[in-house]
Amino acid sequence: MYGDSKELFDRLGIRSTRQRKRVYALMLEQKEPVTAERIYRLLHGKEGDGTVNLSTVYRVLELFVNKEIVLKSMIAKENKAVYEINDMSHKHHVTCLSCRKVFFVEGCPLRDFEEKLLEQLDFQVAGHQLEVYGYCAECRKSQNGSGQDKNVLS
Amino acid sequence: MYGDSKELFDRLGIRSTRQRKRVYALMLEQKEPVTAERIYRLLHGKEGDGTVNLSTVYRVLELFVNKEIVLKSMIAKENKAVYEINDMSHKHHVTCLSCRKVFFVEGCPLRDFEEKLLEQLDFQVAGHQLEVYGYCAECRKSQNGSGQDKNVLS
DNA sequence: TTGCAGATGCGAATGATTTGCAAATCGGAA
DNA sequence: TTCCGATTTGCAAATCATTCGCATCTGCAA
């Protein structure tokens, strides 16, 4: 019912609780990064298995982040965090300022940069977060005539 | 005494108040991004010209950000904002997770990436924010895993 | 089945930031 | 220079996301 999260949790050495299973299952369904609040509300929307407290959602997400099965990042311009399943593919987000849609991009332009930091600054990079924002094809098309082909990835 | 901020404010079409002049002058002195709280405390440290209320510091900074004479960004992993004078040079920040010190790096690894986004996704980039975090030479040397919290930013 | 370390629910606390409102101030007009 | 109205400020209280304290509950190893 919850996929084989039990197995995953065992492997991670953490207890398999109803709340963790529900949060994990819900995270798997998400196509874009979500806030803790949204997870909480989605869980309430689902019927059946009882509720999950908001504090618990936060605690479970924190645990998942520590175990690296979930990624956490801050939303640009707002001060709240969003979470997403870590599928190990190192995507970056591109946010349309007009429709707020989030696009994913594979690949990362930072490899060389990180090397440069180590050489020039003796700074050991542990991670990075890149927020790119601008305007997607569709919005540019509908707002001024200069848009080109549309190409929506989701 | 406050530089020629009066002139700047006139040009921007905003009133030249004691508080704005003080905040602006202090921002000019900063060598690294600072929190609103830190500006507030620094202003209290200075003698003479009376104090500036914390809410006012926030309001003045917001105004400066809108007028684009100050840049605002979020500190990685903490949810508070830091501000710095906008010198138009397009620097990026590198934050040490141990001592919280912020380093600047000239140059930007994103030019090619933005081109790629336009070609492949037809996404027109308007801006980006890059947060790199890791461990600085000094902290790695002292091997102090938990960090000596020098509290540079707050 | 049982014991208990670890997990959860609940409400209250936190900390950064924002807001409502009355009083103070800026700067153009008289 | 003085006056006046629009802006800005100070202050305290409100927000909002997130965390914490603590009593109770629950996986799960024995």
mmCIF file of C-alpha atoms (C1' of nucleotides) in Angstrom:
data_model
loop_
_atom_site.group_PDB
_atom_site.id
_atom_site.type_symbol
_atom_site.label_atom_id
_atom_site.label_comp_id
_atom_site.label_asym_id
_atom_site.label_seq_id
_atom_site.Cartn_x
_atom_site.Cartn_y
_atom_site.Cartn_z
ATOM 1 C CA MET A 1 0.000 0.000 0.000
ATOM 2 C CA TYR A 2 2.834 2.371 0.711
ATOM 3 C CA GLY A 3 5.145 0.876 -1.847
ATOM 4 C CA ASP A 4 8.084 -0.802 -0.236
ATOM 5 C CA SER A 5 9.033 2.081 1.981
ATOM 6 C CA LYS A 6 9.323 -0.367 4.867
ATOM 7 C CA GLU A 7 12.259 -1.922 3.133
ATOM 8 C CA LEU A 8 13.814 1.480 2.498
ATOM 9 C CA PHE A 9 13.381 2.516 6.107
ATOM 10 C CA ASP A 10 14.936 -0.713 7.299
ATOM 11 C CA ARG A 11 17.903 -0.097 5.099
ATOM 12 C CA LEU A 12 18.237 3.407 6.523
ATOM 13 C CA GLY A 13 17.968 2.070 10.031
ATOM 14 C CA ILE A 14 14.885 4.072 10.958
ATOM 15 C CA ARG A 15 11.554 2.971 12.288
ATOM 16 C CA SER A 16 8.749 2.405 9.878
ATOM 17 C CA THR A 17 5.836 4.399 11.228
ATOM 18 C CA ARG A 18 2.464 5.155 9.735
ATOM 19 C CA GLN A 19 3.357 8.853 9.453
ATOM 20 C CA ARG A 20 6.652 8.269 7.713
ATOM 21 C CA LYS A 21 5.108 5.872 5.251
ATOM 22 C CA ARG A 22 2.354 8.326 4.405
ATOM 23 C CA VAL A 23 4.682 11.284 3.971
ATOM 24 C CA TYR A 24 7.072 9.267 1.869
ATOM 25 C CA ALA A 25 4.311 7.912 -0.350
ATOM 26 C CA LEU A 26 2.979 11.404 -0.890
ATOM 27 C CA MET A 27 6.395 12.786 -1.713
ATOM 28 C CA LEU A 28 6.744 10.116 -4.384
ATOM 29 C CA GLU A 29 3.573 11.357 -6.065
ATOM 30 C CA GLN A 30 4.713 14.968 -6.309
ATOM 31 C CA LYS A 31 5.825 16.280 -9.638
ATOM 32 C CA GLU A 32 7.280 19.441 -8.192
ATOM 33 C CA PRO A 33 8.817 20.550 -4.916
ATOM 34 C CA VAL A 34 6.270 21.067 -2.143
ATOM 35 C CA THR A 35 6.131 22.863 1.186
ATOM 36 C CA ALA A 36 5.650 21.089 4.494
ATOM 37 C CA GLU A 37 2.315 22.812 4.784
ATOM 38 C CA ARG A 38 1.211 21.417 1.448
ATOM 39 C CA ILE A 39 2.186 17.896 2.413
ATOM 40 C CA TYR A 40 0.194 18.369 5.574
ATOM 41 C CA ARG A 41 -2.874 19.539 3.712
ATOM 42 C CA LEU A 42 -2.612 16.837 1.072
ATOM 43 C CA LEU A 43 -2.485 14.216 3.806
ATOM 44 C CA HIS A 44 -5.658 15.616 5.273
ATOM 45 C CA GLY A 45 -7.324 15.472 1.915
ATOM 46 C CA LYS A 46 -6.686 11.763 1.673
ATOM 47 C CA GLU A 47 -9.171 9.640 3.505
ATOM 48 C CA GLY A 48 -8.612 6.631 5.650
ATOM 49 C CA ASP A 49 -5.417 6.348 7.512
ATOM 50 C CA GLY A 50 -5.777 9.050 10.113
ATOM 51 C CA THR A 51 -3.968 12.343 10.093
ATOM 52 C CA VAL A 52 -0.393 13.432 10.491
ATOM 53 C CA ASN A 53 0.424 16.384 12.656
ATOM 54 C CA LEU A 54 2.186 19.349 11.060
ATOM 55 C CA SER A 55 5.090 19.178 13.518
ATOM 56 C CA THR A 56 5.443 15.557 12.606
ATOM 57 C CA VAL A 57 5.520 16.400 8.925
ATOM 58 C CA TYR A 58 8.383 18.770 9.646
ATOM 59 C CA ARG A 59 10.185 16.185 11.754
ATOM 60 C CA VAL A 60 9.739 13.463 9.183
ATOM 61 C CA LEU A 61 10.940 15.715 6.381
ATOM 62 C CA GLU A 62 13.961 16.712 8.418
ATOM 63 C CA LEU A 63 14.757 13.060 8.972
ATOM 64 C CA PHE A 64 14.372 12.298 5.275
ATOM 65 C CA VAL A 65 16.646 15.191 4.421
ATOM 66 C CA ASN A 66 19.271 13.902 6.829
ATOM 67 C CA LYS A 67 18.974 10.463 5.312
ATOM 68 C CA GLU A 68 19.284 12.119 1.918
ATOM 69 C CA ILE A 69 16.165 10.596 0.447
ATOM 70 C CA VAL A 70 14.622 14.066 0.244
ATOM 71 C CA LEU A 71 16.086 17.395 -0.806
ATOM 72 C CA LYS A 72 15.254 20.677 0.833
ATOM 73 C CA SER A 73 15.631 24.116 -0.672
ATOM 74 C CA MET A 74 14.485 27.629 -0.006
ATOM 75 C CA ILE A 75 12.039 29.314 -2.340
ATOM 76 C CA ALA A 76 13.523 32.452 -3.837
ATOM 77 C CA LYS A 77 11.889 35.634 -2.594
ATOM 78 C CA GLU A 78 9.717 33.885 -0.048
ATOM 79 C CA ASN A 79 11.042 32.527 3.115
ATOM 80 C CA LYS A 80 9.837 29.034 3.230
ATOM 81 C CA ALA A 81 11.322 25.705 2.322
ATOM 82 C CA VAL A 82 10.262 23.227 -0.319
ATOM 83 C CA TYR A 83 10.996 19.528 -0.370
ATOM 84 C CA GLU A 84 11.291 16.962 -3.113
ATOM 85 C CA ILE A 85 12.309 13.339 -3.473
ATOM 86 C CA ASN A 86 16.014 12.984 -4.111
ATOM 87 C CA ASP A 87 16.293 10.976 -7.276
ATOM 88 C CA MET A 88 20.051 11.545 -7.421
ATOM 89 C CA SER A 89 19.880 13.198 -10.806
ATOM 90 C CA HIS A 90 21.064 16.636 -9.764
ATOM 91 C CA LYS A 91 18.436 18.720 -11.444
ATOM 92 C CA HIS A 92 18.094 22.439 -11.153
ATOM 93 C CA HIS A 93 14.934 24.471 -11.045
ATOM 94 C CA VAL A 94 13.964 27.171 -13.393
ATOM 95 C CA THR A 95 10.996 29.242 -12.293
ATOM 96 C CA CYS A 96 8.832 31.329 -14.564
ATOM 97 C CA LEU A 97 8.216 34.685 -12.937
ATOM 98 C CA SER A 98 4.969 35.031 -14.800
ATOM 99 C CA CYS A 99 3.134 31.741 -14.384
ATOM 100 C CA ARG A 100 5.231 30.466 -11.444
ATOM 101 C CA LYS A 101 5.631 27.163 -13.211
ATOM 102 C CA VAL A 102 8.745 25.235 -12.257
ATOM 103 C CA PHE A 103 10.833 23.544 -14.916
ATOM 104 C CA PHE A 104 13.582 21.058 -14.292
ATOM 105 C CA VAL A 105 16.847 21.070 -16.114
ATOM 106 C CA GLU A 106 19.299 18.235 -16.160
ATOM 107 C CA GLY A 107 22.940 19.019 -15.942
ATOM 108 C CA CYS A 108 24.781 21.521 -13.869
ATOM 109 C CA PRO A 109 27.083 24.343 -14.844
ATOM 110 C CA LEU A 110 28.947 24.330 -11.583
ATOM 111 C CA ARG A 111 31.488 21.598 -11.797
ATOM 112 C CA ASP A 112 34.248 23.805 -13.135
ATOM 113 C CA PHE A 113 33.246 26.595 -10.817
ATOM 114 C CA GLU A 114 33.659 24.379 -7.783
ATOM 115 C CA GLU A 115 37.063 23.327 -8.938
ATOM 116 C CA LYS A 116 38.029 26.926 -9.364
ATOM 117 C CA LEU A 117 36.875 27.685 -5.833
ATOM 118 C CA LEU A 118 39.058 24.976 -4.415
ATOM 119 C CA GLU A 119 42.084 26.127 -6.345
ATOM 120 C CA GLN A 120 41.725 29.831 -5.939
ATOM 121 C CA LEU A 121 40.040 30.196 -2.579
ATOM 122 C CA ASP A 122 40.916 26.886 -1.004
ATOM 123 C CA PHE A 123 37.231 26.507 -0.362
ATOM 124 C CA GLN A 124 35.820 22.979 -0.265
ATOM 125 C CA VAL A 125 32.357 22.973 -1.748
ATOM 126 C CA ALA A 126 29.824 20.752 -0.042
ATOM 127 C CA GLY A 127 26.838 21.706 -2.111
ATOM 128 C CA HIS A 128 25.072 24.450 -3.914
ATOM 129 C CA GLN A 129 21.699 25.776 -4.729
ATOM 130 C CA LEU A 130 20.874 27.442 -7.963
ATOM 131 C CA GLU A 131 17.700 29.361 -8.626
ATOM 132 C CA VAL A 132 17.164 30.577 -12.134
ATOM 133 C CA TYR A 133 14.183 32.720 -12.923
ATOM 134 C CA GLY A 134 12.824 34.317 -16.032
ATOM 135 C CA TYR A 135 10.015 33.776 -18.507
ATOM 136 C CA CYS A 136 8.897 30.607 -20.170
ATOM 137 C CA ALA A 137 8.084 30.350 -23.848
ATOM 138 C CA GLU A 138 4.364 30.262 -23.315
ATOM 139 C CA CYS A 139 4.242 33.380 -21.169
ATOM 140 C CA ARG A 140 6.504 35.292 -23.513
ATOM 141 C CA LYS A 141 4.278 34.363 -26.398
ATOM 142 C CA SER A 142 1.070 35.488 -24.765
ATOM 143 C CA GLN A 143 2.494 38.733 -23.435
ATOM 144 C CA ASN A 144 4.428 40.085 -26.371
ATOM 145 C CA GLY A 145 4.926 38.807 -29.869
ATOM 146 C CA SER A 146 8.553 37.902 -29.363
ATOM 147 C CA GLY A 147 8.063 34.386 -28.072
ATOM 148 C CA GLN A 148 9.347 31.402 -29.964
ATOM 149 C CA ASP A 149 8.333 27.757 -29.974
ATOM 150 C CA LYS A 150 6.905 26.430 -26.803
ATOM 151 C CA ASN A 151 8.488 23.500 -25.111
ATOM 152 C CA VAL A 152 7.073 22.632 -21.766
ATOM 153 C CA LEU A 153 8.731 19.915 -19.751
ATOM 154 C CA SER A 154 6.533 20.305 -16.665
ATOM 155 C CA MET B 1 29.165 63.241 6.606
ATOM 156 C CA TYR B 2 26.868 60.759 4.910
ATOM 157 C CA GLY B 3 28.650 60.944 1.629
ATOM 158 C CA ASP B 4 26.445 62.360 -1.065
ATOM 159 C CA SER B 5 23.542 60.104 -0.432
ATOM 160 C CA LYS B 6 21.247 63.135 -0.593
ATOM 161 C CA GLU B 7 22.077 63.471 -4.235
ATOM 162 C CA LEU B 8 21.486 59.770 -4.823
ATOM 163 C CA PHE B 9 18.137 59.860 -3.058
ATOM 164 C CA ASP B 10 17.059 62.882 -5.090
ATOM 165 C CA ARG B 11 17.921 61.059 -8.239
ATOM 166 C CA LEU B 12 15.899 58.089 -7.089
ATOM 167 C CA GLY B 13 13.019 60.342 -6.205
ATOM 168 C CA ILE B 14 12.880 59.389 -2.543
ATOM 169 C CA ARG B 15 13.051 61.539 0.556
ATOM 170 C CA SER B 16 16.347 62.001 2.227
ATOM 171 C CA THR B 17 15.784 61.167 5.869
ATOM 172 C CA ARG B 18 18.233 60.790 8.727
ATOM 173 C CA GLN B 19 17.498 57.073 8.936
ATOM 174 C CA ARG B 20 17.999 56.396 5.246
ATOM 175 C CA LYS B 21 21.248 58.315 5.208
ATOM 176 C CA ARG B 22 22.558 56.409 8.200
ATOM 177 C CA VAL B 23 21.597 53.011 6.835
ATOM 178 C CA TYR B 24 23.033 53.809 3.451
ATOM 179 C CA ALA B 25 26.302 55.095 4.906
ATOM 180 C CA LEU B 26 26.629 51.969 7.010
ATOM 181 C CA MET B 27 25.934 49.700 4.069
ATOM 182 C CA LEU B 28 28.729 51.375 2.189
ATOM 183 C CA GLU B 29 31.166 50.478 4.951
ATOM 184 C CA GLN B 30 30.301 46.785 4.949
ATOM 185 C CA LYS B 31 32.742 44.404 3.400
ATOM 186 C CA GLU B 32 30.327 41.507 3.445
ATOM 187 C CA PRO B 33 26.578 41.011 3.309
ATOM 188 C CA VAL B 34 24.839 41.839 6.571
ATOM 189 C CA THR B 35 21.522 41.078 8.197
ATOM 190 C CA ALA B 36 18.986 43.761 9.040
ATOM 191 C CA GLU B 37 19.573 42.963 12.681
ATOM 192 C CA ARG B 38 23.283 43.607 12.308
ATOM 193 C CA ILE B 39 22.706 46.965 10.639
ATOM 194 C CA TYR B 40 20.434 47.813 13.516
ATOM 195 C CA ARG B 41 23.011 46.895 16.130
ATOM 196 C CA LEU B 42 25.826 48.637 14.306
ATOM 197 C CA LEU B 43 23.765 51.810 14.186
ATOM 198 C CA HIS B 44 23.283 51.604 17.918
ATOM 199 C CA GLY B 45 26.985 51.195 18.407
ATOM 200 C CA LYS B 46 27.647 54.439 16.623
ATOM 201 C CA GLU B 47 27.276 57.484 18.781
ATOM 202 C CA GLY B 48 25.658 60.761 17.970
ATOM 203 C CA ASP B 49 22.845 60.767 15.572
ATOM 204 C CA GLY B 50 20.138 59.023 17.506
ATOM 205 C CA THR B 51 18.908 55.543 16.834
ATOM 206 C CA VAL B 52 17.062 53.869 14.026
ATOM 207 C CA ASN B 53 14.272 51.495 14.782
ATOM 208 C CA LEU B 54 14.545 47.898 13.588
ATOM 209 C CA SER B 55 11.297 48.102 11.621
ATOM 210 C CA THR B 56 12.665 51.172 9.960
ATOM 211 C CA VAL B 57 15.834 49.354 9.043
ATOM 212 C CA TYR B 58 13.711 46.707 7.357
ATOM 213 C CA ARG B 59 11.627 49.315 5.585
ATOM 214 C CA VAL B 60 14.633 51.266 4.416
ATOM 215 C CA LEU B 61 16.361 48.139 3.172
ATOM 216 C CA GLU B 62 13.256 47.083 1.296
ATOM 217 C CA LEU B 63 13.134 50.491 -0.346
ATOM 218 C CA PHE B 64 16.794 50.272 -1.305
ATOM 219 C CA VAL B 65 16.255 46.831 -2.762
ATOM 220 C CA ASN B 66 13.351 48.115 -4.851
ATOM 221 C CA LYS B 67 15.481 50.988 -6.039
ATOM 222 C CA GLU B 68 18.172 48.446 -6.823
ATOM 223 C CA ILE B 69 20.916 50.145 -4.852
ATOM 224 C CA VAL B 70 21.005 47.186 -2.465
ATOM 225 C CA LEU B 71 20.846 43.453 -3.120
ATOM 226 C CA LYS B 72 19.034 41.002 -0.917
ATOM 227 C CA SER B 73 19.656 37.300 -0.663
ATOM 228 C CA MET B 74 18.821 34.436 1.639
ATOM 229 C CA ILE B 75 21.475 32.773 3.741
ATOM 230 C CA ALA B 76 21.837 29.101 2.954
ATOM 231 C CA LYS B 77 20.229 26.823 5.521
ATOM 232 C CA GLU B 78 19.090 29.625 7.787
ATOM 233 C CA ASN B 79 16.037 31.559 7.081
ATOM 234 C CA LYS B 80 17.143 35.097 7.216
ATOM 235 C CA ALA B 81 18.132 37.598 4.607
ATOM 236 C CA VAL B 82 21.380 39.433 4.073
ATOM 237 C CA TYR B 83 21.832 42.711 2.284
ATOM 238 C CA GLU B 84 24.726 44.310 0.452
ATOM 239 C CA ILE B 85 25.353 47.375 -1.660
ATOM 240 C CA ASN B 86 24.724 46.669 -5.320
ATOM 241 C CA ASP B 87 27.965 47.540 -7.057
ATOM 242 C CA MET B 88 26.770 46.004 -10.316
ATOM 243 C CA SER B 89 29.686 43.594 -10.449
ATOM 244 C CA HIS B 90 27.743 40.335 -10.389
ATOM 245 C CA LYS B 91 29.545 38.523 -7.629
ATOM 246 C CA HIS B 92 28.481 35.273 -6.110
ATOM 247 C CA HIS B 93 28.598 34.202 -2.501
ATOM 248 C CA VAL B 94 30.264 31.240 -1.005
ATOM 249 C CA THR B 95 29.254 30.499 2.554
ATOM 250 C CA CYS B 96 31.271 28.460 5.030
ATOM 251 C CA LEU B 97 28.928 26.114 6.833
ATOM 252 C CA SER B 98 31.224 26.070 9.831
ATOM 253 C CA CYS B 99 32.101 29.697 10.573
ATOM 254 C CA ARG B 100 29.330 31.217 8.465
ATOM 255 C CA LYS B 101 31.793 33.548 6.867
ATOM 256 C CA VAL B 102 30.821 34.734 3.404
ATOM 257 C CA PHE B 103 33.334 34.929 0.582
ATOM 258 C CA PHE B 104 32.885 36.633 -2.729
ATOM 259 C CA VAL B 105 33.784 35.182 -6.048
ATOM 260 C CA GLU B 106 34.009 37.182 -9.211
ATOM 261 C CA GLY B 107 32.756 35.632 -12.358
ATOM 262 C CA CYS B 108 29.760 33.549 -13.001
ATOM 263 C CA PRO B 109 29.492 30.033 -14.368
ATOM 264 C CA LEU B 110 26.036 30.568 -15.716
ATOM 265 C CA ARG B 111 26.414 32.302 -19.009
ATOM 266 C CA ASP B 112 26.554 29.124 -21.042
ATOM 267 C CA PHE B 113 23.856 27.565 -18.950
ATOM 268 C CA GLU B 114 21.477 30.405 -19.682
ATOM 269 C CA GLU B 115 22.168 30.080 -23.351
ATOM 270 C CA LYS B 116 21.423 26.401 -23.159
ATOM 271 C CA LEU B 117 18.134 27.109 -21.416
ATOM 272 C CA LEU B 118 17.063 29.411 -24.177
ATOM 273 C CA GLU B 119 17.998 26.947 -26.876
ATOM 274 C CA GLN B 120 16.717 23.781 -25.309
ATOM 275 C CA LEU B 121 13.797 24.964 -23.223
ATOM 276 C CA ASP B 122 13.029 28.252 -24.897
ATOM 277 C CA PHE B 123 13.251 29.785 -21.471
ATOM 278 C CA GLN B 124 14.345 33.395 -21.274
ATOM 279 C CA VAL B 125 16.444 33.916 -18.151
ATOM 280 C CA ALA B 126 15.896 37.158 -16.285
ATOM 281 C CA GLY B 127 18.212 36.470 -13.383
ATOM 282 C CA HIS B 128 19.562 33.876 -11.076
ATOM 283 C CA GLN B 129 20.714 33.314 -7.584
ATOM 284 C CA LEU B 130 23.521 30.984 -6.731
ATOM 285 C CA GLU B 131 24.349 29.817 -3.241
ATOM 286 C CA VAL B 132 27.435 27.743 -2.799
ATOM 287 C CA TYR B 133 28.245 26.316 0.582
ATOM 288 C CA GLY B 134 31.015 24.227 2.035
ATOM 289 C CA TYR B 135 34.020 24.668 4.259
ATOM 290 C CA CYS B 136 36.665 27.346 4.134
ATOM 291 C CA ALA B 137 40.382 26.674 4.399
ATOM 292 C CA GLU B 138 40.606 27.915 7.957
ATOM 293 C CA CYS B 139 37.802 25.749 9.279
ATOM 294 C CA ARG B 140 39.061 22.679 7.454
ATOM 295 C CA LYS B 141 42.471 23.300 8.967
ATOM 296 C CA SER B 142 41.207 23.554 12.525
ATOM 297 C CA GLN B 143 39.214 20.395 11.848
ATOM 298 C CA ASN B 144 36.517 21.711 14.132
ATOM 299 C CA GLY B 145 33.559 19.846 12.785
ATOM 300 C CA SER B 146 30.931 21.832 14.619
ATOM 301 C CA GLY B 147 32.464 25.139 13.768
ATOM 302 C CA GLN B 148 33.512 28.015 15.942
ATOM 303 C CA ASP B 149 30.462 30.096 15.232
ATOM 304 C CA LYS B 150 32.145 33.408 14.830
ATOM 305 C CA ASN B 151 28.760 34.845 14.134
ATOM 306 C CA VAL B 152 30.030 36.960 11.354
ATOM 307 C CA LEU B 153 26.673 37.746 9.903
ATOM 308 C CA SER B 154 24.414 38.283 12.800
ATOM 309 C "C1'" DT C 1 3.476 -10.423 24.657
ATOM 310 C "C1'" DT C 2 6.246 -7.059 26.797
ATOM 311 C "C1'" DG C 3 9.495 -3.166 27.682
ATOM 312 C "C1'" DC C 4 11.225 0.853 26.339
ATOM 313 C "C1'" DA C 5 13.825 3.872 23.162
ATOM 314 C "C1'" DG C 6 12.236 6.424 19.846
ATOM 315 C "C1'" DA C 7 8.167 8.790 17.584
ATOM 316 C "C1'" DT C 8 4.080 11.582 17.730
ATOM 317 C "C1'" DG C 9 0.471 15.100 18.993
ATOM 318 C "C1'" DC C 10 -0.465 19.245 20.868
ATOM 319 C "C1'" DG C 11 0.200 23.647 22.264
ATOM 320 C "C1'" DA C 12 3.286 27.008 23.244
ATOM 321 C "C1'" DA C 13 7.764 29.244 21.961
ATOM 322 C "C1'" DT C 14 10.869 31.195 18.555
ATOM 323 C "C1'" DG C 15 12.895 34.308 15.457
ATOM 324 C "C1'" DA C 16 12.784 36.922 11.373
ATOM 325 C "C1'" DT C 17 9.960 40.022 9.230
ATOM 326 C "C1'" DT C 18 5.680 42.868 8.639
ATOM 327 C "C1'" DT C 19 1.936 45.817 9.877
ATOM 328 C "C1'" DG C 20 -1.364 49.292 12.132
ATOM 329 C "C1'" DC C 21 -1.445 53.520 13.836
ATOM 330 C "C1'" DA C 22 -0.314 57.832 16.070
ATOM 331 C "C1'" DA C 23 3.374 61.059 16.248
ATOM 332 C "C1'" DA C 24 7.366 63.104 13.966
ATOM 333 C "C1'" DT C 25 9.632 64.838 9.904
ATOM 334 C "C1'" DC C 26 10.709 66.203 5.136
ATOM 335 C "C1'" DG C 27 10.588 69.518 1.619
ATOM 336 C "C1'" DG C 28 7.840 72.309 -1.552
ATOM 337 C "C1'" DA C 29 4.819 76.355 -1.415
ATOM 338 C "C1'" DA C 30 3.626 80.689 0.500
ATOM 339 C "C1'" DT D 1 11.512 81.442 7.083
ATOM 340 C "C1'" DT D 2 7.211 79.262 8.365
ATOM 341 C "C1'" DC D 3 3.505 76.258 7.327
ATOM 342 C "C1'" DC D 4 1.152 72.136 5.690
ATOM 343 C "C1'" DG D 5 0.216 67.797 3.891
ATOM 344 C "C1'" DA D 6 2.176 63.688 2.441
ATOM 345 C "C1'" DT D 7 5.730 60.481 3.910
ATOM 346 C "C1'" DT D 8 8.245 58.271 7.154
ATOM 347 C "C1'" DT D 9 9.205 56.622 11.655
ATOM 348 C "C1'" DG D 10 8.783 54.354 16.327
ATOM 349 C "C1'" DC D 11 6.535 51.223 18.888
ATOM 350 C "C1'" DA D 12 4.041 47.371 19.913
ATOM 351 C "C1'" DA D 13 1.476 43.845 18.352
ATOM 352 C "C1'" DA D 14 0.671 40.535 14.576
ATOM 353 C "C1'" DT D 15 2.404 37.060 11.174
ATOM 354 C "C1'" DC D 16 4.266 33.092 9.424
ATOM 355 C "C1'" DA D 17 7.162 29.215 8.935
ATOM 356 C "C1'" DT D 18 9.416 26.352 11.816
ATOM 357 C "C1'" DT D 19 10.913 24.290 16.278
ATOM 358 C "C1'" DC D 20 10.475 22.692 21.001
ATOM 359 C "C1'" DG D 21 8.809 20.682 25.575
ATOM 360 C "C1'" DC D 22 6.602 17.182 27.297
ATOM 361 C "C1'" DA D 23 3.130 13.675 28.134
ATOM 362 C "C1'" DT D 24 1.511 9.837 25.640
ATOM 363 C "C1'" DC D 25 1.854 6.370 22.278
ATOM 364 C "C1'" DT D 26 4.017 2.741 19.333
ATOM 365 C "C1'" DG D 27 7.373 -0.079 16.534
ATOM 366 C "C1'" DC D 28 9.957 -3.785 17.115
ATOM 367 C "C1'" DA D 29 13.644 -6.725 19.287
ATOM 368 C "C1'" DA D 30 13.793 -10.056 22.678
#
